[in-house]
Amino acid sequence: MSKQDYSGEPADILLVEDNPGDVRLTKEAFKDGSLANKLHVVGDGIEALDFLYQRADYADAPKPDIILLDLNLPRKNGDEVLAEIDSEPDLSRVPVLVLTSSEAEEDVVKSYDLNANAYLTKPVDPDVFTETVRTFEEFWLSVVRLPDCEK
């Protein structure tokens, strides 16, 4: 069950993605989906941590219910962000789904070693990418019961 199922409120999803095309496709997939959720987008690892720690321009940012994290990011890469999330008790319960173009086995292993909750490879085909996001949304926000990360 999702936050939406328990409280009637949309889930807050943090998308950490520097590719404008992938951001656009993800927004479209969520817009066309059956659930109303709030998608927040940041373009690099430093911004992601500022959002999560509610620093600088993100002082009023909500604690996300789930994070979609690309690995290939400027300034601070996804592995570094994932390691910091994993080491911080207030953040480590927030599910992190790696959503990246990398199919390298070492990236998969490293992400799971850093306690990613899932590893999804971005499909090249835009229609398949949209379907992947919709499937993620349906499973992670309708079927899975997420922890209350405010506690």
PDB file of C-alpha atoms in Angstrom:
ATOM      1  CA  MET A   1       0.000   0.000   0.000  1.00  0.00           C
ATOM      2  CA  SER A   2       1.307   3.431  -0.812  1.00  0.00           C
ATOM      3  CA  LYS A   3       1.193   6.708   1.059  1.00  0.00           C
ATOM      4  CA  GLN A   4      -1.564   7.589  -1.357  1.00  0.00           C
ATOM      5  CA  ASP A   5      -3.617   4.556  -0.262  1.00  0.00           C
ATOM      6  CA  TYR A   6      -3.212   5.346   3.445  1.00  0.00           C
ATOM      7  CA  SER A   7      -3.451   9.117   3.554  1.00  0.00           C
ATOM      8  CA  GLY A   8      -5.151  10.021   0.298  1.00  0.00           C
ATOM      9  CA  GLU A   9      -2.160  12.257  -0.484  1.00  0.00           C
ATOM     10  CA  PRO A  10      -0.019  11.881  -3.595  1.00  0.00           C
ATOM     11  CA  ALA A  11       3.442  10.416  -3.105  1.00  0.00           C
ATOM     12  CA  ASP A  12       6.452  12.726  -3.439  1.00  0.00           C
ATOM     13  CA  ILE A  13       8.924  11.292  -5.934  1.00  0.00           C
ATOM     14  CA  LEU A  14      12.408  12.725  -6.378  1.00  0.00           C
ATOM     15  CA  LEU A  15      13.825  12.211  -9.878  1.00  0.00           C
ATOM     16  CA  VAL A  16      17.587  12.774 -10.025  1.00  0.00           C
ATOM     17  CA  GLU A  17      18.285  13.042 -13.744  1.00  0.00           C
ATOM     18  CA  ASP A  18      20.466  15.342 -15.869  1.00  0.00           C
ATOM     19  CA  ASN A  19      19.151  14.303 -19.308  1.00  0.00           C
ATOM     20  CA  PRO A  20      16.321  16.673 -20.334  1.00  0.00           C
ATOM     21  CA  GLY A  21      14.858  14.075 -22.720  1.00  0.00           C
ATOM     22  CA  ASP A  22      14.603  11.462 -19.966  1.00  0.00           C
ATOM     23  CA  VAL A  23      13.105  14.046 -17.599  1.00  0.00           C
ATOM     24  CA  ARG A  24      10.469  14.901 -20.211  1.00  0.00           C
ATOM     25  CA  LEU A  25       9.616  11.246 -20.863  1.00  0.00           C
ATOM     26  CA  THR A  26       9.360  10.531 -17.144  1.00  0.00           C
ATOM     27  CA  LYS A  27       7.099  13.522 -16.564  1.00  0.00           C
ATOM     28  CA  GLU A  28       4.865  12.451 -19.452  1.00  0.00           C
ATOM     29  CA  ALA A  29       4.649   8.887 -18.151  1.00  0.00           C
ATOM     30  CA  PHE A  30       3.646  10.093 -14.686  1.00  0.00           C
ATOM     31  CA  LYS A  31       1.171  12.578 -16.132  1.00  0.00           C
ATOM     32  CA  ASP A  32      -0.463   9.840 -18.177  1.00  0.00           C
ATOM     33  CA  GLY A  33      -0.432   7.362 -15.290  1.00  0.00           C
ATOM     34  CA  SER A  34      -3.396   6.420 -13.172  1.00  0.00           C
ATOM     35  CA  LEU A  35      -2.006   7.825  -9.919  1.00  0.00           C
ATOM     36  CA  ALA A  36      -1.617  11.460  -8.958  1.00  0.00           C
ATOM     37  CA  ASN A  37       1.910  11.914  -7.614  1.00  0.00           C
ATOM     38  CA  LYS A  38       4.235  14.855  -7.156  1.00  0.00           C
ATOM     39  CA  LEU A  39       7.396  14.556  -9.245  1.00  0.00           C
ATOM     40  CA  HIS A  40      10.309  16.730  -8.109  1.00  0.00           C
ATOM     41  CA  VAL A  41      13.317  16.937 -10.440  1.00  0.00           C
ATOM     42  CA  VAL A  42      16.934  17.821  -9.757  1.00  0.00           C
ATOM     43  CA  GLY A  43      19.736  17.665 -12.300  1.00  0.00           C
ATOM     44  CA  ASP A  44      22.819  16.502 -10.384  1.00  0.00           C
ATOM     45  CA  GLY A  45      24.042  14.770  -7.241  1.00  0.00           C
ATOM     46  CA  ILE A  46      24.720  17.965  -5.281  1.00  0.00           C
ATOM     47  CA  GLU A  47      21.174  19.205  -5.912  1.00  0.00           C
ATOM     48  CA  ALA A  48      19.829  15.786  -4.908  1.00  0.00           C
ATOM     49  CA  LEU A  49      21.547  15.975  -1.534  1.00  0.00           C
ATOM     50  CA  ASP A  50      20.471  19.593  -1.059  1.00  0.00           C
ATOM     51  CA  PHE A  51      16.885  18.477  -1.719  1.00  0.00           C
ATOM     52  CA  LEU A  52      17.154  15.529   0.670  1.00  0.00           C
ATOM     53  CA  TYR A  53      18.781  17.582   3.437  1.00  0.00           C
ATOM     54  CA  GLN A  54      16.461  20.542   2.723  1.00  0.00           C
ATOM     55  CA  ARG A  55      19.365  22.928   2.141  1.00  0.00           C
ATOM     56  CA  ALA A  56      19.803  26.073   0.038  1.00  0.00           C
ATOM     57  CA  ASP A  57      17.051  26.422  -2.607  1.00  0.00           C
ATOM     58  CA  TYR A  58      15.359  23.301  -1.235  1.00  0.00           C
ATOM     59  CA  ALA A  59      14.754  24.431   2.356  1.00  0.00           C
ATOM     60  CA  ASP A  60      11.023  23.742   1.965  1.00  0.00           C
ATOM     61  CA  ALA A  61      11.384  20.515  -0.016  1.00  0.00           C
ATOM     62  CA  PRO A  62       9.305  17.560   1.153  1.00  0.00           C
ATOM     63  CA  LYS A  63      10.950  14.327   2.233  1.00  0.00           C
ATOM     64  CA  PRO A  64      10.466  12.089  -0.814  1.00  0.00           C
ATOM     65  CA  ASP A  65       8.597   8.823  -0.527  1.00  0.00           C
ATOM     66  CA  ILE A  66      10.798   7.320  -3.227  1.00  0.00           C
ATOM     67  CA  ILE A  67      13.884   8.342  -5.216  1.00  0.00           C
ATOM     68  CA  LEU A  68      14.601   7.594  -8.887  1.00  0.00           C
ATOM     69  CA  LEU A  69      18.356   7.984  -9.262  1.00  0.00           C
ATOM     70  CA  ASP A  70      20.479   8.084 -12.394  1.00  0.00           C
ATOM     71  CA  LEU A  71      24.091   6.975 -11.902  1.00  0.00           C
ATOM     72  CA  ASN A  72      25.751   9.172 -14.521  1.00  0.00           C
ATOM     73  CA  LEU A  73      25.345  12.600 -12.957  1.00  0.00           C
ATOM     74  CA  PRO A  74      27.466  15.751 -12.989  1.00  0.00           C
ATOM     75  CA  ARG A  75      29.193  17.148  -9.883  1.00  0.00           C
ATOM     76  CA  LYS A  76      28.428  14.102  -7.689  1.00  0.00           C
ATOM     77  CA  ASN A  77      27.599  10.773  -9.317  1.00  0.00           C
ATOM     78  CA  GLY A  78      24.763   8.435  -8.395  1.00  0.00           C
ATOM     79  CA  ASP A  79      27.021   6.031  -6.479  1.00  0.00           C
ATOM     80  CA  GLU A  80      28.183   8.880  -4.240  1.00  0.00           C
ATOM     81  CA  VAL A  81      24.601  10.008  -3.657  1.00  0.00           C
ATOM     82  CA  LEU A  82      23.526   6.444  -2.927  1.00  0.00           C
ATOM     83  CA  ALA A  83      26.389   5.975  -0.445  1.00  0.00           C
ATOM     84  CA  GLU A  84      25.429   9.152   1.402  1.00  0.00           C
ATOM     85  CA  ILE A  85      21.757   8.166   1.520  1.00  0.00           C
ATOM     86  CA  ASP A  86      22.738   4.726   2.831  1.00  0.00           C
ATOM     87  CA  SER A  87      24.925   6.204   5.572  1.00  0.00           C
ATOM     88  CA  GLU A  88      22.292   8.651   6.848  1.00  0.00           C
ATOM     89  CA  PRO A  89      19.695   7.066   9.178  1.00  0.00           C
ATOM     90  CA  ASP A  90      17.079   9.729   8.371  1.00  0.00           C
ATOM     91  CA  LEU A  91      17.363   8.970   4.649  1.00  0.00           C
ATOM     92  CA  SER A  92      18.229   5.272   4.496  1.00  0.00           C
ATOM     93  CA  ARG A  93      14.589   4.153   4.714  1.00  0.00           C
ATOM     94  CA  VAL A  94      13.603   6.081   1.587  1.00  0.00           C
ATOM     95  CA  PRO A  95      13.476   3.529  -1.248  1.00  0.00           C
ATOM     96  CA  VAL A  96      15.973   4.297  -4.007  1.00  0.00           C
ATOM     97  CA  LEU A  97      15.481   2.911  -7.493  1.00  0.00           C
ATOM     98  CA  VAL A  98      18.448   3.293  -9.780  1.00  0.00           C
ATOM     99  CA  LEU A  99      17.179   4.271 -13.231  1.00  0.00           C
ATOM    100  CA  THR A 100      20.163   4.454 -15.561  1.00  0.00           C
ATOM    101  CA  SER A 101      21.401   3.674 -19.048  1.00  0.00           C
ATOM    102  CA  SER A 102      24.253   1.540 -17.715  1.00  0.00           C
ATOM    103  CA  GLU A 103      23.942  -2.200 -18.226  1.00  0.00           C
ATOM    104  CA  ALA A 104      27.354  -2.879 -16.658  1.00  0.00           C
ATOM    105  CA  GLU A 105      27.251  -5.713 -14.124  1.00  0.00           C
ATOM    106  CA  GLU A 106      29.665  -3.812 -11.866  1.00  0.00           C
ATOM    107  CA  ASP A 107      27.182  -0.910 -11.673  1.00  0.00           C
ATOM    108  CA  VAL A 108      24.349  -3.293 -10.781  1.00  0.00           C
ATOM    109  CA  VAL A 109      26.422  -4.961  -8.046  1.00  0.00           C
ATOM    110  CA  LYS A 110      27.714  -1.676  -6.653  1.00  0.00           C
ATOM    111  CA  SER A 111      24.201  -0.185  -6.535  1.00  0.00           C
ATOM    112  CA  TYR A 112      22.864  -3.156  -4.594  1.00  0.00           C
ATOM    113  CA  ASP A 113      25.946  -3.101  -2.332  1.00  0.00           C
ATOM    114  CA  LEU A 114      24.973   0.495  -1.527  1.00  0.00           C
ATOM    115  CA  ASN A 115      21.451  -0.747  -0.700  1.00  0.00           C
ATOM    116  CA  ALA A 116      19.547   0.381  -3.782  1.00  0.00           C
ATOM    117  CA  ASN A 117      16.078  -1.148  -3.697  1.00  0.00           C
ATOM    118  CA  ALA A 118      15.973  -1.816  -7.451  1.00  0.00           C
ATOM    119  CA  TYR A 119      18.077  -1.362 -10.567  1.00  0.00           C
ATOM    120  CA  LEU A 120      16.297  -0.483 -13.804  1.00  0.00           C
ATOM    121  CA  THR A 121      18.052  -0.010 -17.124  1.00  0.00           C
ATOM    122  CA  LYS A 122      16.515   2.789 -19.201  1.00  0.00           C
ATOM    123  CA  PRO A 123      15.138   1.441 -22.452  1.00  0.00           C
ATOM    124  CA  VAL A 124      16.264   3.263 -25.600  1.00  0.00           C
ATOM    125  CA  ASP A 125      12.789   3.186 -27.168  1.00  0.00           C
ATOM    126  CA  PRO A 126      10.668   6.078 -25.809  1.00  0.00           C
ATOM    127  CA  ASP A 127       7.479   3.979 -25.709  1.00  0.00           C
ATOM    128  CA  VAL A 128       9.212   1.218 -23.758  1.00  0.00           C
ATOM    129  CA  PHE A 129      10.747   3.846 -21.439  1.00  0.00           C
ATOM    130  CA  THR A 130       7.269   5.254 -20.747  1.00  0.00           C
ATOM    131  CA  GLU A 131       5.905   1.756 -20.073  1.00  0.00           C
ATOM    132  CA  THR A 132       8.819   1.074 -17.689  1.00  0.00           C
ATOM    133  CA  VAL A 133       8.002   4.221 -15.699  1.00  0.00           C
ATOM    134  CA  ARG A 134       4.307   3.311 -15.582  1.00  0.00           C
ATOM    135  CA  THR A 135       5.154  -0.201 -14.391  1.00  0.00           C
ATOM    136  CA  PHE A 136       7.427   1.271 -11.703  1.00  0.00           C
ATOM    137  CA  GLU A 137       4.668   3.641 -10.645  1.00  0.00           C
ATOM    138  CA  GLU A 138       2.036   0.931 -10.457  1.00  0.00           C
ATOM    139  CA  PHE A 139       4.218  -1.487  -8.498  1.00  0.00           C
ATOM    140  CA  TRP A 140       6.087   0.854  -6.157  1.00  0.00           C
ATOM    141  CA  LEU A 141       3.205   3.216  -5.462  1.00  0.00           C
ATOM    142  CA  SER A 142       0.188   0.897  -5.559  1.00  0.00           C
ATOM    143  CA  VAL A 143       1.383  -2.534  -4.501  1.00  0.00           C
ATOM    144  CA  VAL A 144       4.387  -1.961  -2.223  1.00  0.00           C
ATOM    145  CA  ARG A 145       3.896  -0.589   1.257  1.00  0.00           C
ATOM    146  CA  LEU A 146       6.431   2.196   1.749  1.00  0.00           C
ATOM    147  CA  PRO A 147       7.719   3.235   5.179  1.00  0.00           C
ATOM    148  CA  ASP A 148       6.665   6.521   6.687  1.00  0.00           C
ATOM    149  CA  CYS A 149       9.987   8.312   6.233  1.00  0.00           C
ATOM    150  CA  GLU A 150       8.899  11.252   8.379  1.00  0.00           C
ATOM    151  CA  LYS A 151       9.507   9.180  11.530  1.00  0.00           C
TER     152      LYS A 151
END
